[in-house]
PDB file of C-alpha atoms in Angstrom:
ATOM      1  CA  UNK A  22    -206.627  -4.378  29.484  1.00 59.00           C
ATOM      2  CA  UNK A  23    -203.539  -3.079  31.428  1.00 60.00           C
ATOM      3  CA  UNK A  24    -203.334  -6.681  32.563  1.00 58.00           C
ATOM      4  CA  UNK A  25    -202.027  -7.983  29.406  1.00 55.00           C
ATOM      5  CA  UNK A  26    -200.333  -5.127  28.746  1.00 59.00           C
ATOM      6  CA  UNK A  27    -197.355  -6.617  29.632  1.00 62.00           C
ATOM      7  CA  UNK A  28    -196.512 -10.227  29.184  1.00 61.00           C
ATOM      8  CA  UNK A  29    -193.991 -10.566  31.975  1.00 64.00           C
ATOM      9  CA  UNK A  30    -196.044  -9.582  34.346  1.00 62.00           C
ATOM     10  CA  UNK A  31    -195.561 -12.567  37.541  1.00 62.00           C
ATOM     11  CA  UNK A  32    -198.708 -14.171  38.848  1.00 61.00           C
ATOM     12  CA  UNK A  33    -197.699 -11.951  42.568  1.00 63.00           C
ATOM     13  CA  UNK A  34    -198.739  -8.944  41.212  1.00 63.00           C
ATOM     14  CA  UNK A  35    -202.155 -10.049  39.586  1.00 60.00           C
ATOM     15  CA  UNK A  36    -204.360  -6.858  39.601  1.00 62.00           C
ATOM     16  CA  UNK A  37    -207.450  -8.698  39.366  1.00 61.00           C
ATOM     17  CA  UNK A  38    -208.544 -10.592  42.502  1.00 58.00           C
ATOM     18  CA  UNK A  39    -207.977 -14.316  42.468  1.00 60.00           C
ATOM     19  CA  UNK A  40    -211.271 -16.801  42.603  1.00 63.00           C
ATOM     20  CA  UNK A  41    -212.423 -18.118  45.700  1.00 62.00           C
ATOM     21  CA  UNK A  42    -212.893 -21.106  46.266  1.00 64.00           C
ATOM     22  CA  UNK A  43    -216.716 -22.869  47.124  1.00 65.00           C
ATOM     23  CA  UNK A  44    -217.639 -24.490  49.935  1.00 69.00           C
ATOM     24  CA  UNK A  45    -218.759 -27.413  48.098  1.00 72.00           C
ATOM     25  CA  UNK A  46    -218.467 -31.115  48.152  1.00 76.00           C
ATOM     26  CA  UNK A  47    -215.878 -32.147  45.866  1.00 76.00           C
ATOM     27  CA  UNK A  48    -217.912 -34.347  42.807  1.00 76.00           C
ATOM     28  CA  UNK A  49    -217.443 -37.878  43.286  1.00 77.00           C
ATOM     29  CA  UNK A  50    -214.743 -39.349  41.002  1.00 79.00           C
ATOM     30  CA  UNK A  51    -215.480 -40.823  37.398  1.00 77.00           C
ATOM     31  CA  UNK A  52    -217.668 -40.398  34.659  1.00 76.00           C
ATOM     32  CA  UNK A  53    -220.674 -38.050  34.818  1.00 77.00           C
ATOM     33  CA  UNK A  54    -224.028 -40.495  34.429  1.00 78.00           C
ATOM     34  CA  UNK A  55    -225.242 -40.753  31.221  1.00 76.00           C
ATOM     35  CA  UNK A  56    -221.708 -40.109  29.843  1.00 77.00           C
ATOM     36  CA  UNK A  57    -221.426 -42.333  26.285  1.00 76.00           C
ATOM     37  CA  UNK A  58    -217.867 -43.413  26.416  1.00 73.00           C
ATOM     38  CA  UNK A  59    -215.833 -43.899  23.584  1.00 76.00           C
ATOM     39  CA  UNK A  60    -213.775 -46.961  22.401  1.00 80.00           C
ATOM     40  CA  UNK A  61    -210.562 -47.350  20.380  1.00 80.00           C
ATOM     41  CA  UNK A  62    -212.049 -48.269  16.843  1.00 86.00           C
ATOM     42  CA  UNK A  63    -211.075 -52.050  15.787  1.00 86.00           C
ATOM     43  CA  UNK A  64    -208.312 -52.253  12.596  1.00 89.00           C
ATOM     44  CA  UNK A  65    -209.465 -54.413   9.569  1.00 91.00           C
ATOM     45  CA  UNK A  66    -206.843 -57.405   9.917  1.00 92.00           C
ATOM     46  CA  UNK A  67    -204.210 -58.090   7.473  1.00 91.00           C
ATOM     47  CA  UNK A  68    -204.625 -61.935   7.982  1.00 92.00           C
ATOM     48  CA  UNK A  69    -206.617 -64.211   9.708  1.00 94.00           C
ATOM     49  CA  UNK A  70    -205.045 -67.310  11.736  1.00 94.00           C
ATOM     50  CA  UNK A  71    -207.825 -70.335  12.818  1.00 93.00           C
ATOM     51  CA  UNK A  72    -207.125 -71.917  16.182  1.00 93.00           C
ATOM     52  CA  UNK A  73    -208.143 -75.377  16.172  1.00 92.00           C
ATOM     53  CA  UNK A  74    -208.020 -77.873  19.291  1.00 92.00           C
ATOM     54  CA  UNK A  75    -208.542 -81.542  18.655  1.00 91.00           C
ATOM     55  CA  UNK A  76    -208.859 -83.009  22.220  1.00 92.00           C
ATOM     56  CA  UNK A  77    -210.913 -81.711  25.243  1.00 90.00           C
ATOM     57  CA  UNK A  78    -208.835 -79.662  27.883  1.00 89.00           C
ATOM     58  CA  UNK A  79    -210.287 -81.935  30.776  1.00 89.00           C
ATOM     59  CA  UNK A  80    -210.690 -84.816  29.941  1.00 90.00           C
ATOM     60  CA  UNK A  81    -208.887 -85.517  26.655  1.00 88.00           C
ATOM     61  CA  UNK A  82    -211.793 -86.762  25.008  1.00 91.00           C
ATOM     62  CA  UNK A  83    -211.657 -86.187  21.013  1.00 92.00           C
ATOM     63  CA  UNK A  84    -213.825 -83.016  19.949  1.00 90.00           C
ATOM     64  CA  UNK A  85    -215.964 -82.429  16.931  1.00 92.00           C
ATOM     65  CA  UNK A  86    -216.406 -79.471  14.894  1.00 92.00           C
ATOM     66  CA  UNK A  87    -216.107 -75.892  16.214  1.00 90.00           C
ATOM     67  CA  UNK A  88    -219.557 -74.677  17.736  1.00 91.00           C
ATOM     68  CA  UNK A  89    -218.265 -71.150  17.262  1.00 93.00           C
ATOM     69  CA  UNK A  90    -214.979 -68.906  16.700  1.00 92.00           C
ATOM     70  CA  UNK A  91    -213.725 -66.048  19.307  1.00 92.00           C
ATOM     71  CA  UNK A  92    -212.534 -63.564  17.824  1.00 92.00           C
ATOM     72  CA  UNK A  93    -209.559 -61.511  19.132  1.00 91.00           C
ATOM     73  CA  UNK A  94    -207.931 -58.995  17.178  1.00 92.00           C
ATOM     74  CA  UNK A  95    -204.334 -58.261  17.668  1.00 91.00           C
ATOM     75  CA  UNK A  96    -201.834 -55.185  16.772  1.00 90.00           C
ATOM     76  CA  UNK A  97    -198.490 -55.482  16.748  1.00 90.00           C
ATOM     77  CA  UNK A  98    -195.610 -54.146  15.322  1.00 87.00           C
ATOM     78  CA  UNK A  99    -193.719 -56.228  12.527  1.00 85.00           C
ATOM     79  CA  UNK A 100    -190.282 -57.232  12.907  1.00 84.00           C
ATOM     80  CA  UNK A 101    -187.625 -54.540  12.034  1.00 80.00           C
ATOM     81  CA  UNK A 102    -186.610 -55.204   8.142  1.00 81.00           C
ATOM     82  CA  UNK A 103    -182.717 -55.520   7.387  1.00 84.00           C
ATOM     83  CA  UNK A 104    -181.294 -51.832   5.944  1.00 88.00           C
ATOM     84  CA  UNK A 105    -181.055 -52.256   2.147  1.00 89.00           C
ATOM     85  CA  UNK A 106    -177.483 -51.004   0.756  1.00 92.00           C
ATOM     86  CA  UNK A 107    -177.897 -50.432  -3.448  1.00 93.00           C
ATOM     87  CA  UNK A 108    -175.144 -49.588  -5.735  1.00 94.00           C
ATOM     88  CA  UNK A 109    -175.593 -47.481  -8.340  1.00 93.00           C
ATOM     89  CA  UNK A 110    -173.300 -47.603 -11.475  1.00 94.00           C
ATOM     90  CA  UNK A 111    -173.132 -44.044 -12.509  1.00 93.00           C
ATOM     91  CA  UNK A 112    -172.321 -44.270 -16.041  1.00 95.00           C
ATOM     92  CA  UNK A 113    -169.028 -41.492 -17.483  1.00 95.00           C
ATOM     93  CA  UNK A 114    -169.154 -40.241 -20.808  1.00 94.00           C
ATOM     94  CA  UNK A 115    -166.895 -38.022 -22.757  1.00 93.00           C
ATOM     95  CA  UNK A 116    -168.222 -35.641 -25.174  1.00 93.00           C
ATOM     96  CA  UNK A 117    -166.370 -35.671 -28.023  1.00 92.00           C
ATOM     97  CA  UNK A 118    -167.402 -32.475 -29.663  1.00 91.00           C
ATOM     98  CA  UNK A 119    -167.402 -30.497 -27.022  1.00 92.00           C
ATOM     99  CA  UNK A 120    -164.518 -32.216 -24.522  1.00 91.00           C
ATOM    100  CA  UNK A 121    -167.035 -31.631 -21.689  1.00 94.00           C
ATOM    101  CA  UNK A 122    -167.613 -35.347 -19.043  1.00 94.00           C
ATOM    102  CA  UNK A 123    -171.654 -36.061 -18.187  1.00 94.00           C
ATOM    103  CA  UNK A 124    -172.014 -38.466 -15.228  1.00 94.00           C
ATOM    104  CA  UNK A 125    -175.515 -40.364 -15.672  1.00 94.00           C
ATOM    105  CA  UNK A 126    -178.224 -39.624 -13.177  1.00 92.00           C
ATOM    106  CA  UNK A 127    -180.781 -42.058 -10.951  1.00 92.00           C
ATOM    107  CA  UNK A 128    -183.701 -40.715  -9.540  1.00 89.00           C
ATOM    108  CA  UNK A 129    -183.152 -42.901  -6.356  1.00 88.00           C
ATOM    109  CA  UNK A 130    -179.590 -41.901  -6.240  1.00 89.00           C
ATOM    110  CA  UNK A 131    -178.823 -38.915  -3.752  1.00 87.00           C
ATOM    111  CA  UNK A 132    -177.131 -35.632  -5.285  1.00 83.00           C
ATOM    112  CA  UNK A 133    -174.888 -35.803  -2.011  1.00 85.00           C
ATOM    113  CA  UNK A 134    -174.111 -37.764   0.356  1.00 86.00           C
ATOM    114  CA  UNK A 135    -174.521 -41.914   0.932  1.00 89.00           C
ATOM    115  CA  UNK A 136    -178.029 -41.694   2.907  1.00 92.00           C
ATOM    116  CA  UNK A 137    -181.363 -42.405   0.677  1.00 91.00           C
ATOM    117  CA  UNK A 138    -184.186 -39.867   1.297  1.00 90.00           C
ATOM    118  CA  UNK A 139    -186.227 -42.595   3.964  1.00 91.00           C
ATOM    119  CA  UNK A 140    -183.194 -43.003   5.849  1.00 93.00           C
ATOM    120  CA  UNK A 141    -182.463 -38.949   6.017  1.00 94.00           C
ATOM    121  CA  UNK A 142    -186.514 -38.369   6.640  1.00 94.00           C
ATOM    122  CA  UNK A 143    -186.408 -41.082   9.414  1.00 95.00           C
ATOM    123  CA  UNK A 144    -183.340 -39.101  11.056  1.00 96.00           C
ATOM    124  CA  UNK A 145    -184.480 -35.860  10.910  1.00 95.00           C
ATOM    125  CA  UNK A 146    -188.061 -37.187  12.793  1.00 96.00           C
ATOM    126  CA  UNK A 147    -186.060 -38.831  15.551  1.00 96.00           C
ATOM    127  CA  UNK A 148    -183.839 -35.385  15.715  1.00 95.00           C
ATOM    128  CA  UNK A 149    -186.759 -33.194  16.013  1.00 91.00           C
ATOM    129  CA  UNK A 150    -190.107 -35.091  16.189  1.00 93.00           C
ATOM    130  CA  UNK A 151    -188.741 -37.190  18.983  1.00 94.00           C
ATOM    131  CA  UNK A 152    -186.862 -34.773  20.164  1.00 94.00           C
ATOM    132  CA  UNK A 153    -184.155 -37.146  20.717  1.00 95.00           C
ATOM    133  CA  UNK A 154    -180.293 -36.460  21.167  1.00 95.00           C
ATOM    134  CA  UNK A 155    -177.818 -37.032  18.376  1.00 95.00           C
ATOM    135  CA  UNK A 156    -176.467 -40.139  20.240  1.00 96.00           C
ATOM    136  CA  UNK A 157    -180.014 -41.483  20.766  1.00 97.00           C
ATOM    137  CA  UNK A 158    -180.338 -40.691  17.645  1.00 96.00           C
ATOM    138  CA  UNK A 159    -177.885 -43.259  16.465  1.00 96.00           C
ATOM    139  CA  UNK A 160    -178.278 -45.703  19.187  1.00 96.00           C
ATOM    140  CA  UNK A 161    -181.894 -45.950  17.563  1.00 94.00           C
ATOM    141  CA  UNK A 162    -180.972 -46.623  14.362  1.00 94.00           C
ATOM    142  CA  UNK A 163    -178.607 -49.100  15.496  1.00 93.00           C
ATOM    143  CA  UNK A 164    -181.072 -50.832  17.064  1.00 91.00           C
ATOM    144  CA  UNK A 165    -183.853 -50.953  14.370  1.00 89.00           C
ATOM    145  CA  UNK A 166    -182.442 -51.085  11.131  1.00 89.00           C
ATOM    146  CA  UNK A 167    -178.449 -52.006  12.129  1.00 90.00           C
ATOM    147  CA  UNK A 168    -177.595 -48.395  10.304  1.00 92.00           C
ATOM    148  CA  UNK A 169    -174.223 -47.161  11.758  1.00 93.00           C
ATOM    149  CA  UNK A 170    -173.593 -43.252  11.947  1.00 94.00           C
ATOM    150  CA  UNK A 171    -171.979 -40.820  14.407  1.00 95.00           C
ATOM    151  CA  UNK A 172    -173.628 -38.083  15.820  1.00 96.00           C
ATOM    152  CA  UNK A 173    -171.739 -35.779  13.679  1.00 96.00           C
ATOM    153  CA  UNK A 174    -173.410 -37.529  10.503  1.00 95.00           C
ATOM    154  CA  UNK A 175    -177.009 -36.619  12.376  1.00 96.00           C
ATOM    155  CA  UNK A 176    -175.898 -32.963  12.228  1.00 95.00           C
ATOM    156  CA  UNK A 177    -174.780 -32.824   8.530  1.00 94.00           C
ATOM    157  CA  UNK A 178    -177.606 -35.143   7.343  1.00 95.00           C
ATOM    158  CA  UNK A 179    -180.254 -32.487   9.034  1.00 94.00           C
ATOM    159  CA  UNK A 180    -178.321 -29.535   7.987  1.00 93.00           C
ATOM    160  CA  UNK A 181    -178.653 -31.593   4.116  1.00 92.00           C
ATOM    161  CA  UNK A 182    -182.376 -31.581   4.875  1.00 92.00           C
ATOM    162  CA  UNK A 183    -182.649 -27.843   5.835  1.00 91.00           C
ATOM    163  CA  UNK A 184    -181.045 -27.077   2.529  1.00 91.00           C
ATOM    164  CA  UNK A 185    -183.405 -29.071   0.694  1.00 88.00           C
ATOM    165  CA  UNK A 186    -186.631 -27.487   2.370  1.00 90.00           C
ATOM    166  CA  UNK A 187    -185.059 -23.685   1.836  1.00 92.00           C
ATOM    167  CA  UNK A 188    -187.715 -23.257  -1.119  1.00 92.00           C
ATOM    168  CA  UNK A 189    -191.057 -24.680   1.261  1.00 93.00           C
ATOM    169  CA  UNK A 190    -189.520 -22.530   4.043  1.00 92.00           C
ATOM    170  CA  UNK A 191    -189.905 -19.737   1.338  1.00 93.00           C
ATOM    171  CA  UNK A 192    -193.086 -20.391   0.700  1.00 94.00           C
ATOM    172  CA  UNK A 193    -194.435 -20.453   3.910  1.00 95.00           C
ATOM    173  CA  UNK A 194    -192.876 -17.226   4.611  1.00 95.00           C
ATOM    174  CA  UNK A 195    -195.021 -15.916   1.754  1.00 94.00           C
ATOM    175  CA  UNK A 196    -198.094 -17.056   2.647  1.00 94.00           C
ATOM    176  CA  UNK A 197    -198.083 -15.978   6.166  1.00 95.00           C
ATOM    177  CA  UNK A 198    -196.915 -11.949   4.864  1.00 94.00           C
ATOM    178  CA  UNK A 199    -200.266 -12.137   2.497  1.00 94.00           C
ATOM    179  CA  UNK A 200    -202.427 -13.370   5.558  1.00 95.00           C
ATOM    180  CA  UNK A 201    -205.334 -11.835   7.331  1.00 95.00           C
ATOM    181  CA  UNK A 202    -204.934 -12.708  10.884  1.00 96.00           C
ATOM    182  CA  UNK A 203    -201.888 -13.938  12.305  1.00 96.00           C
ATOM    183  CA  UNK A 204    -201.214 -15.216  15.335  1.00 97.00           C
ATOM    184  CA  UNK A 205    -197.181 -14.028  16.432  1.00 97.00           C
ATOM    185  CA  UNK A 206    -195.544 -15.731  19.779  1.00 95.00           C
ATOM    186  CA  UNK A 207    -191.678 -15.842  21.166  1.00 95.00           C
ATOM    187  CA  UNK A 208    -189.762 -17.300  24.042  1.00 94.00           C
ATOM    188  CA  UNK A 209    -186.265 -17.094  25.120  1.00 93.00           C
ATOM    189  CA  UNK A 210    -183.756 -19.543  25.689  1.00 92.00           C
ATOM    190  CA  UNK A 211    -180.058 -19.644  26.018  1.00 91.00           C
ATOM    191  CA  UNK A 212    -177.856 -21.294  23.826  1.00 87.00           C
ATOM    192  CA  UNK A 213    -174.045 -21.694  25.045  1.00 88.00           C
ATOM    193  CA  UNK A 214    -174.778 -18.723  27.473  1.00 92.00           C
ATOM    194  CA  UNK A 215    -176.056 -16.551  24.666  1.00 94.00           C
ATOM    195  CA  UNK A 216    -179.790 -15.472  24.713  1.00 95.00           C
ATOM    196  CA  UNK A 217    -182.070 -16.433  21.820  1.00 96.00           C
ATOM    197  CA  UNK A 218    -185.776 -16.354  21.102  1.00 96.00           C
ATOM    198  CA  UNK A 219    -188.229 -18.791  19.063  1.00 96.00           C
ATOM    199  CA  UNK A 220    -190.956 -16.623  17.587  1.00 97.00           C
ATOM    200  CA  UNK A 221    -193.968 -18.654  15.659  1.00 97.00           C
ATOM    201  CA  UNK A 222    -195.794 -17.155  13.299  1.00 97.00           C
ATOM    202  CA  UNK A 223    -199.400 -18.918  13.147  1.00 97.00           C
ATOM    203  CA  UNK A 224    -202.407 -18.413  10.596  1.00 95.00           C
ATOM    204  CA  UNK A 225    -205.163 -21.334  10.248  1.00 92.00           C
ATOM    205  CA  UNK A 226    -202.845 -23.440   8.115  1.00 92.00           C
ATOM    206  CA  UNK A 227    -199.098 -22.827   8.164  1.00 93.00           C
ATOM    207  CA  UNK A 228    -196.942 -22.169  11.065  1.00 95.00           C
ATOM    208  CA  UNK A 229    -193.804 -20.177  10.685  1.00 95.00           C
ATOM    209  CA  UNK A 230    -190.772 -20.835  13.188  1.00 94.00           C
ATOM    210  CA  UNK A 231    -187.408 -18.336  12.956  1.00 94.00           C
ATOM    211  CA  UNK A 232    -184.371 -18.765  15.702  1.00 94.00           C
ATOM    212  CA  UNK A 233    -183.274 -15.513  16.334  1.00 95.00           C
ATOM    213  CA  UNK A 234    -180.743 -13.757  18.677  1.00 95.00           C
ATOM    214  CA  UNK A 235    -183.007 -10.841  19.396  1.00 94.00           C
ATOM    215  CA  UNK A 236    -186.483  -9.897  20.679  1.00 93.00           C
ATOM    216  CA  UNK A 237    -187.102  -6.499  18.738  1.00 94.00           C
ATOM    217  CA  UNK A 238    -188.946  -5.100  16.079  1.00 95.00           C
ATOM    218  CA  UNK A 239    -186.379  -5.626  13.432  1.00 95.00           C
ATOM    219  CA  UNK A 240    -187.259  -9.330  13.982  1.00 96.00           C
ATOM    220  CA  UNK A 241    -191.239  -8.385  12.623  1.00 96.00           C
ATOM    221  CA  UNK A 242    -189.788  -6.564   9.887  1.00 95.00           C
ATOM    222  CA  UNK A 243    -187.553  -8.835   8.917  1.00 95.00           C
ATOM    223  CA  UNK A 244    -190.088 -11.835   8.686  1.00 95.00           C
ATOM    224  CA  UNK A 245    -193.302  -9.749   7.567  1.00 95.00           C
ATOM    225  CA  UNK A 246    -191.670  -7.193   6.084  1.00 93.00           C
ATOM    226  CA  UNK A 247    -191.902  -3.245   6.670  1.00 92.00           C
ATOM    227  CA  UNK A 248    -195.659  -3.901   6.154  1.00 91.00           C
ATOM    228  CA  UNK A 249    -198.244  -5.942   7.464  1.00 94.00           C
ATOM    229  CA  UNK A 250    -201.721  -5.411   6.277  1.00 92.00           C
ATOM    230  CA  UNK A 251    -203.778  -8.069   8.074  1.00 94.00           C
ATOM    231  CA  UNK A 252    -204.448  -8.519  11.994  1.00 96.00           C
ATOM    232  CA  UNK A 253    -201.975  -9.207  14.207  1.00 96.00           C
ATOM    233  CA  UNK A 254    -202.961 -11.901  17.822  1.00 95.00           C
ATOM    234  CA  UNK A 255    -200.511 -11.041  20.599  1.00 93.00           C
ATOM    235  CA  UNK A 256    -199.647 -10.320  23.794  1.00 91.00           C
ATOM    236  CA  UNK A 257    -198.063  -6.753  25.122  1.00 88.00           C
ATOM    237  CA  UNK A 258    -194.324  -7.330  24.280  1.00 91.00           C
ATOM    238  CA  UNK A 259    -193.897  -3.646  23.121  1.00 91.00           C
ATOM    239  CA  UNK A 260    -192.240  -4.458  19.447  1.00 92.00           C
ATOM    240  CA  UNK A 261    -196.041  -5.660  18.340  1.00 94.00           C
ATOM    241  CA  UNK A 262    -197.708  -2.087  18.892  1.00 91.00           C
ATOM    242  CA  UNK A 263    -194.276  -0.403  17.310  1.00 92.00           C
ATOM    243  CA  UNK A 264    -194.497  -2.500  14.326  1.00 94.00           C
ATOM    244  CA  UNK A 265    -198.617  -2.523  13.305  1.00 91.00           C
ATOM    245  CA  UNK A 266    -201.488  -1.245  14.409  1.00 88.00           C
ATOM    246  CA  UNK A 267    -204.214  -3.355  13.602  1.00 92.00           C
ATOM    247  CA  UNK A 268    -203.490  -5.797  16.765  1.00 93.00           C
ATOM    248  CA  UNK A 269    -205.728  -8.327  19.219  1.00 92.00           C
ATOM    249  CA  UNK A 270    -204.481  -8.984  22.457  1.00 87.00           C
TER     250      UNK A 270
END
């Protein structure tokens, strides 16, 4: 167990001997005999195109009715759709009773900014799921949709999405605080020469991410509260042992 008490032990200082290689011939390449291979499932066609021929390819003789058909199912990406630009005319009203002004709203009109929900979602997916830099996000949107934005706009849109998702973010915090078993780990990285740590809190159904300039126990207290009743699955970082007693290595 002492091997796991220090998560920073380099491989050169392992206390257990390395596994010795066996003096056996290498296994043959390829799948073993009797292994049932798996193929990609065939998708259901959206449309069917029938290709006919009138003359023989070899002699040019006129052909009769087909004797059968050879089926080839091809998957293709649809052509890029043109950018949709919608104008909303929001009616403005003046109340004669109280003197206040009222502006009409529409569910498809964003309350902030000039980009719709699908455009904002695509920007966030390219930036975080696709891991593209802001400049490449702009290039991808220009190439695929003809949408011209700047890197600063990409950052502004993602900040706007962050504010929208704060409620869901808080819900995940409440769920992991009630978890019976919680897996936690952290990894360090540098931002403009400053050390930061990315913390991951994972249950069977949720994953909570927290980025903090600290690796200390105070991050656990901030995220999980002063007391956590479940079991924490972690490495040998001392912050976990100082925070809770129910620990699984």
